[in-house]
Tab-separated table of C-alpha atoms in Angstrom:
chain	number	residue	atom	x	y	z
A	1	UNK	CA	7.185	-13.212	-9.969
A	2	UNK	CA	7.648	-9.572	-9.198
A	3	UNK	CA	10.649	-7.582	-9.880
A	4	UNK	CA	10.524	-4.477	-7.371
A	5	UNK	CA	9.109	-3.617	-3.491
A	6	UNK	CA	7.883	-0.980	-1.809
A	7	UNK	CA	7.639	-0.601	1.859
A	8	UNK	CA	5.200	2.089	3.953
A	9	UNK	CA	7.172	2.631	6.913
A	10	UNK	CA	5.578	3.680	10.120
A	11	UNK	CA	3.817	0.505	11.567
A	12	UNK	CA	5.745	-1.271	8.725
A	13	UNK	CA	9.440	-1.461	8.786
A	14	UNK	CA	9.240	0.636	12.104
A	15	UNK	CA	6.828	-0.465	14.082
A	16	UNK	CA	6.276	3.124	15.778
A	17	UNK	CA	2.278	2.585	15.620
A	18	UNK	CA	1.435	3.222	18.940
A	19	UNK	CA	4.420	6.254	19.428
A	20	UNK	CA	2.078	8.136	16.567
A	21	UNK	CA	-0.873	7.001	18.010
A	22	UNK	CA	0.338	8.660	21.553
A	23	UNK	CA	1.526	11.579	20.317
A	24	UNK	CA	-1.600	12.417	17.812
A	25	UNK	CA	-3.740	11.724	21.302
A	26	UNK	CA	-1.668	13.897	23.923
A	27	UNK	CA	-1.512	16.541	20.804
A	28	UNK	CA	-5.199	16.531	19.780
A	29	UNK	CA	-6.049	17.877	23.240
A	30	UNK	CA	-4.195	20.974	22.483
A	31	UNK	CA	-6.343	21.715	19.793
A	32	UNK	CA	-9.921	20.729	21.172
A	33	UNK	CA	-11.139	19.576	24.676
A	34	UNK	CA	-10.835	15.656	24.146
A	35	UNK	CA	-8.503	13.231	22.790
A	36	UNK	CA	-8.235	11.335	19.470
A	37	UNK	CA	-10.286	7.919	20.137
A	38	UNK	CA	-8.533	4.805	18.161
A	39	UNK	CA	-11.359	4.753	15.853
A	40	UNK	CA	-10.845	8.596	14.668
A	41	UNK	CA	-6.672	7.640	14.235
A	42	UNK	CA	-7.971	4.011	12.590
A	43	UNK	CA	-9.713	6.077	10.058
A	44	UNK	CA	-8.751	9.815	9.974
A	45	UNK	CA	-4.505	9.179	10.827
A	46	UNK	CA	-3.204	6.180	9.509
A	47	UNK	CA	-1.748	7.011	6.278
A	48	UNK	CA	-2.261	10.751	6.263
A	49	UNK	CA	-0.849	13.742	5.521
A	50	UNK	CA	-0.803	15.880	8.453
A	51	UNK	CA	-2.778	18.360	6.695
A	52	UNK	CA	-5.633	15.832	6.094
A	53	UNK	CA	-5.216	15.039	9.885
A	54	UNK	CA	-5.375	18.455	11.028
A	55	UNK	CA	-8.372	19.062	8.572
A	56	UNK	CA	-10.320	16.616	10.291
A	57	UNK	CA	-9.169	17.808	13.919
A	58	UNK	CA	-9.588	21.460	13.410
A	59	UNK	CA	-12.891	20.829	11.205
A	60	UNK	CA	-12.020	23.241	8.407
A	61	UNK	CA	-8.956	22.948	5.946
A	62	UNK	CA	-5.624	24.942	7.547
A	63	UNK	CA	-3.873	27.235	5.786
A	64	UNK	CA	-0.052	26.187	4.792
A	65	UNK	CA	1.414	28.104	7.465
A	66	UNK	CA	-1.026	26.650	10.236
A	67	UNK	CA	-0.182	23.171	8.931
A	68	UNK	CA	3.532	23.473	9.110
A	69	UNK	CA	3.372	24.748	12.789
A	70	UNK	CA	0.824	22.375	14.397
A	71	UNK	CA	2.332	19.711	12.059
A	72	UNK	CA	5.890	20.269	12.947
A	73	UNK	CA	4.646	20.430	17.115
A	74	UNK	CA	3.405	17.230	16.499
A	75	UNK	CA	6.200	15.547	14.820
A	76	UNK	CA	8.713	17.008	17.537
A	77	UNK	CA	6.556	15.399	19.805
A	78	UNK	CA	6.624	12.135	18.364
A	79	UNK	CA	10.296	11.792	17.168
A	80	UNK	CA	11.134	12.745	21.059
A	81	UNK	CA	8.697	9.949	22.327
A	82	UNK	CA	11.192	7.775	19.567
A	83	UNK	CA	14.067	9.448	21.241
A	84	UNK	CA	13.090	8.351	24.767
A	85	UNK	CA	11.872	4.914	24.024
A	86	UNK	CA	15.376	3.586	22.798
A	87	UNK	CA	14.274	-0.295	23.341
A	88	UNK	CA	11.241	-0.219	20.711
A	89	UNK	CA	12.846	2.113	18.619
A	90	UNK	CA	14.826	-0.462	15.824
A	91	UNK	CA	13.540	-1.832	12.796
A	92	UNK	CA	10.846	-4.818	12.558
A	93	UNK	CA	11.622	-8.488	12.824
A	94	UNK	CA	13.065	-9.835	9.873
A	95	UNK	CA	13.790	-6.182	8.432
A	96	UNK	CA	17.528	-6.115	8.372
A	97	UNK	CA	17.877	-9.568	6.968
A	98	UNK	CA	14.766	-9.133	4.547
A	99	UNK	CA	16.624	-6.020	3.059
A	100	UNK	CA	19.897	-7.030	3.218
A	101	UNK	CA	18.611	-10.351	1.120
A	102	UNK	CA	17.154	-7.403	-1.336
A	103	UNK	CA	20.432	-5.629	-1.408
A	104	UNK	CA	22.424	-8.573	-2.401
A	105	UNK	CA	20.406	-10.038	-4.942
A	106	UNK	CA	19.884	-6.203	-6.137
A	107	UNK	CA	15.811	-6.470	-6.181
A	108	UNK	CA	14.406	-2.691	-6.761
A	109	UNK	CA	12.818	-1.312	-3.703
A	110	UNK	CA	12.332	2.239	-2.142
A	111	UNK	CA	9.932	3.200	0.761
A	112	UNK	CA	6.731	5.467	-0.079
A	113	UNK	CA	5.733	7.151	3.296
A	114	UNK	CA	3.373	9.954	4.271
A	115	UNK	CA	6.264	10.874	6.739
A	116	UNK	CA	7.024	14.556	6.240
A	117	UNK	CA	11.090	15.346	5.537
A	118	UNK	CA	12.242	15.872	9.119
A	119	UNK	CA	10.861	12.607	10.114
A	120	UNK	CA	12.268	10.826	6.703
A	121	UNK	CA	15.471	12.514	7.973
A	122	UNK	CA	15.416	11.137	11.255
A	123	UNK	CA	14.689	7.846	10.171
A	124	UNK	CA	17.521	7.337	7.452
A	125	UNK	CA	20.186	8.512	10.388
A	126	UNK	CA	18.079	7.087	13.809
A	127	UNK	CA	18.141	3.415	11.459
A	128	UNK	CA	20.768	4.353	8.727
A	129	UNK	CA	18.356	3.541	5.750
A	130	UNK	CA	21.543	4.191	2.931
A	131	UNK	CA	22.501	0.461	3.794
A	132	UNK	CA	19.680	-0.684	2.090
A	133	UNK	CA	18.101	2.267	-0.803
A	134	UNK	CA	19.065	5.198	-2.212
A	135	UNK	CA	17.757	7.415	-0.035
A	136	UNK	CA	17.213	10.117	-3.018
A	137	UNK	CA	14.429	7.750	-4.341
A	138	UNK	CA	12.448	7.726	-1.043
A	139	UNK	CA	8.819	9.325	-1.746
A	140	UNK	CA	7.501	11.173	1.202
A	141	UNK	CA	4.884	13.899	2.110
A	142	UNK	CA	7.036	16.978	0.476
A	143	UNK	CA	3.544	18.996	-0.073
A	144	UNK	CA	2.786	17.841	-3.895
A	145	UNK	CA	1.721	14.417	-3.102
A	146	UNK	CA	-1.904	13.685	-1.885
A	147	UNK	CA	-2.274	11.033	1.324
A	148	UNK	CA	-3.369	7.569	1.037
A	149	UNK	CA	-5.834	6.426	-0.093
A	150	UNK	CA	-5.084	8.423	-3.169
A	151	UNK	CA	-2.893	5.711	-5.252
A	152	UNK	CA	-0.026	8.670	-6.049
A	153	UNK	CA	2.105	7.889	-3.696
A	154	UNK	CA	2.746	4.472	-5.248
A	155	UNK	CA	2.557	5.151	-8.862
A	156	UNK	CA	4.908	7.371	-7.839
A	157	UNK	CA	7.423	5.163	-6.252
A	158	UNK	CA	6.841	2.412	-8.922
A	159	UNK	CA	7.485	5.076	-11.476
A	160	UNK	CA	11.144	6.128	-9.341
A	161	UNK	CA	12.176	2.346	-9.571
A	162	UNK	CA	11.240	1.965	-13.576
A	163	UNK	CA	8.480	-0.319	-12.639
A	164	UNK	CA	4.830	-0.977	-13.441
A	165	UNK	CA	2.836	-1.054	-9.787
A	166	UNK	CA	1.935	-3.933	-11.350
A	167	UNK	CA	5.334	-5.706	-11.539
A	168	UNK	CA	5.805	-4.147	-7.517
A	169	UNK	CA	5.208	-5.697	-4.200
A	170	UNK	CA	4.177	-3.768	-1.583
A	171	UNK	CA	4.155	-4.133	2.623
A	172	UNK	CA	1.180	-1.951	4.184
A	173	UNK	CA	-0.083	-1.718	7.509
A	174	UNK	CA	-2.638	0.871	7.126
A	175	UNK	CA	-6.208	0.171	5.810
A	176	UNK	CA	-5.995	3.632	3.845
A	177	UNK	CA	-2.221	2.359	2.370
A	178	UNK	CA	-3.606	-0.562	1.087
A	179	UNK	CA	-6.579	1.102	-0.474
A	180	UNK	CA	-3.978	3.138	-2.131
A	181	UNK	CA	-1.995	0.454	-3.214
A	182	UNK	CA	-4.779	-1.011	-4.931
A	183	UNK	CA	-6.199	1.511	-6.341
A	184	UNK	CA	-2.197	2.173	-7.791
A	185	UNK	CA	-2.435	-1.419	-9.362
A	186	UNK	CA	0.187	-2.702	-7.284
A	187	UNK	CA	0.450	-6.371	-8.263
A	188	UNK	CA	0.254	-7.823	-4.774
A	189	UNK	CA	-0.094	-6.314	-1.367
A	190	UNK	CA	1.140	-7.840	2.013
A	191	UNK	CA	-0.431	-6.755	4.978
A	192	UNK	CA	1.983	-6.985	8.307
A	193	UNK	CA	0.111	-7.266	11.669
A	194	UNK	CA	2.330	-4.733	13.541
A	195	UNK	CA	-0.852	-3.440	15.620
A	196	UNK	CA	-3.804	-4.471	14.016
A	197	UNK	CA	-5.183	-7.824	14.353
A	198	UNK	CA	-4.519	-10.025	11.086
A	199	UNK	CA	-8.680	-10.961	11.020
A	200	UNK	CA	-9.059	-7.257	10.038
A	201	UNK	CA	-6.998	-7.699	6.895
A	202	UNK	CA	-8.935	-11.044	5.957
A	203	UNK	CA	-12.048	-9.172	5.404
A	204	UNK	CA	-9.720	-7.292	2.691
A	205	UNK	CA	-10.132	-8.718	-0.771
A	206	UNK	CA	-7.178	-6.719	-2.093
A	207	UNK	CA	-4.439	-8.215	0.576
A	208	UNK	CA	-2.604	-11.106	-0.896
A	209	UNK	CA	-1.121	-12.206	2.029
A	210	UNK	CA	-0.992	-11.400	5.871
A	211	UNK	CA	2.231	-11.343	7.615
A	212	UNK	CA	3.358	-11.188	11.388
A	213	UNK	CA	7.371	-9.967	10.155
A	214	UNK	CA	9.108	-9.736	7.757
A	215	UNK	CA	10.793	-13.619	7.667
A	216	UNK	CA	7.327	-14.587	6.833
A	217	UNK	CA	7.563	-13.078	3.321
A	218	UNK	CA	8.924	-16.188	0.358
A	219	UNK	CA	11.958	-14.469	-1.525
A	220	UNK	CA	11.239	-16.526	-4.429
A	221	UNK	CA	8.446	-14.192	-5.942
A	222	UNK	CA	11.167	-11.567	-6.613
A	223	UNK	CA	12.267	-12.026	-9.853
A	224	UNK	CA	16.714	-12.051	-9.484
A	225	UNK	CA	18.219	-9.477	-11.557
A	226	UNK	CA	21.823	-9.535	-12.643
A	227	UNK	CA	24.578	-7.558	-10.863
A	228	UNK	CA	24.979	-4.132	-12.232
């Protein structure tokens, strides 16, 4: 039984997958003369800071000011794409009752995303995230914290909810998230098929189970802890 989760959130608890992938492609032909193909996002986006992004796109490493201005165009970009596509933009299947289950049985759990602050911000108001965690103990991309795969990000988190990684569950999406998970010691990762098909997770010896939403996931290997 495990006693805490953590959630990625972009193609995780919001399914905004194919928003990011949209606005890294009509962005990445500002910067060169073609777009992002789905294999370059598949390996060089996903779970990414957007200076390891923009690395990749400009071919040489940005300075900090360079990042925070492309960076921040893109973002704008994509959290206006969220604005105008109002029907898709909610939480997964299963989230709300999944965390509102975690709530009242008072199971730790935060969110560790490579989501930079003004996108964290717009997703505790856009999906009002205080209902279910402290938002204070949400780890995001603040600049200190390398991108997935590096396992930081969840040691991190673990660390934030007075856990092992080992004694933590945690819901990935991206290939380089769950290589980060792993490599973190998380004691067992869920993959959730929000774009990707669930065969490409098989192949994954680290992925304890595969999900399609979140009432797929068994509440009974969270450990119960007492009312505080």
């Amino acid at each position: 039984m495990y006693k805490g989760i953590i959630f990625d959130f972009n193609g995780t608890l919001f399914w905004d997958s194919k928003l990011h992938l949209e606005a890294w492609r009509e962005f990445s032909t500002r910067v060169r003369p073609y777009a992002f193909t789905d294999a370059e996002m598949r390996k060089y986006m996903f779970g990414r800071t957007n200076e390891d992004i923009l690395t990749y796109l400009l071919g040489k490493k940005p300075d900090a000011e360079l990042v925070k201005k492309l960076g921040g165009e893109k973002e704008a970009l994509y959290r206006e794409q969220c604005r105008r596509d109002k029907e898709n933009t909610h939480l997964a299947v299963g989230a709300v009752e999944f965390l509102d289950y975690l709530k009242e049985n008072n199971i730790p759990r935060t969110i560790a995303t490579m989501s930079e602050k003004d996108n964290v911000d717009f997703f505790i108001e856009t999906f009002e995230l205080e209902k279910w965690f402290d938002i204070n103990k949400i780890v995001y991309a603040d600049g200190t914290i390398p991108g997935k795969p590096s396992p930081d990000i969840y040691i991190k988190a673990a660390k934030i909810l007075n856990l092992e990684p080992k004694e933590c569950v945690v819901v990935e999406d991206a290939l380089s998230g769950i290589e980060a998970a792993a490599k973190a010691g998380a004691g067992k990762i869920i993959a959730i098929a929000s774009m990707e098909s669930p065969d490409l997770y098989k192949k994954i010896p680290e992925v304890s189970e595969i999900i399609h939403d979140f009432s797929e996931i068994d509440t009974k290997i969270f450990s119960k802890k007492s009312p505080v």
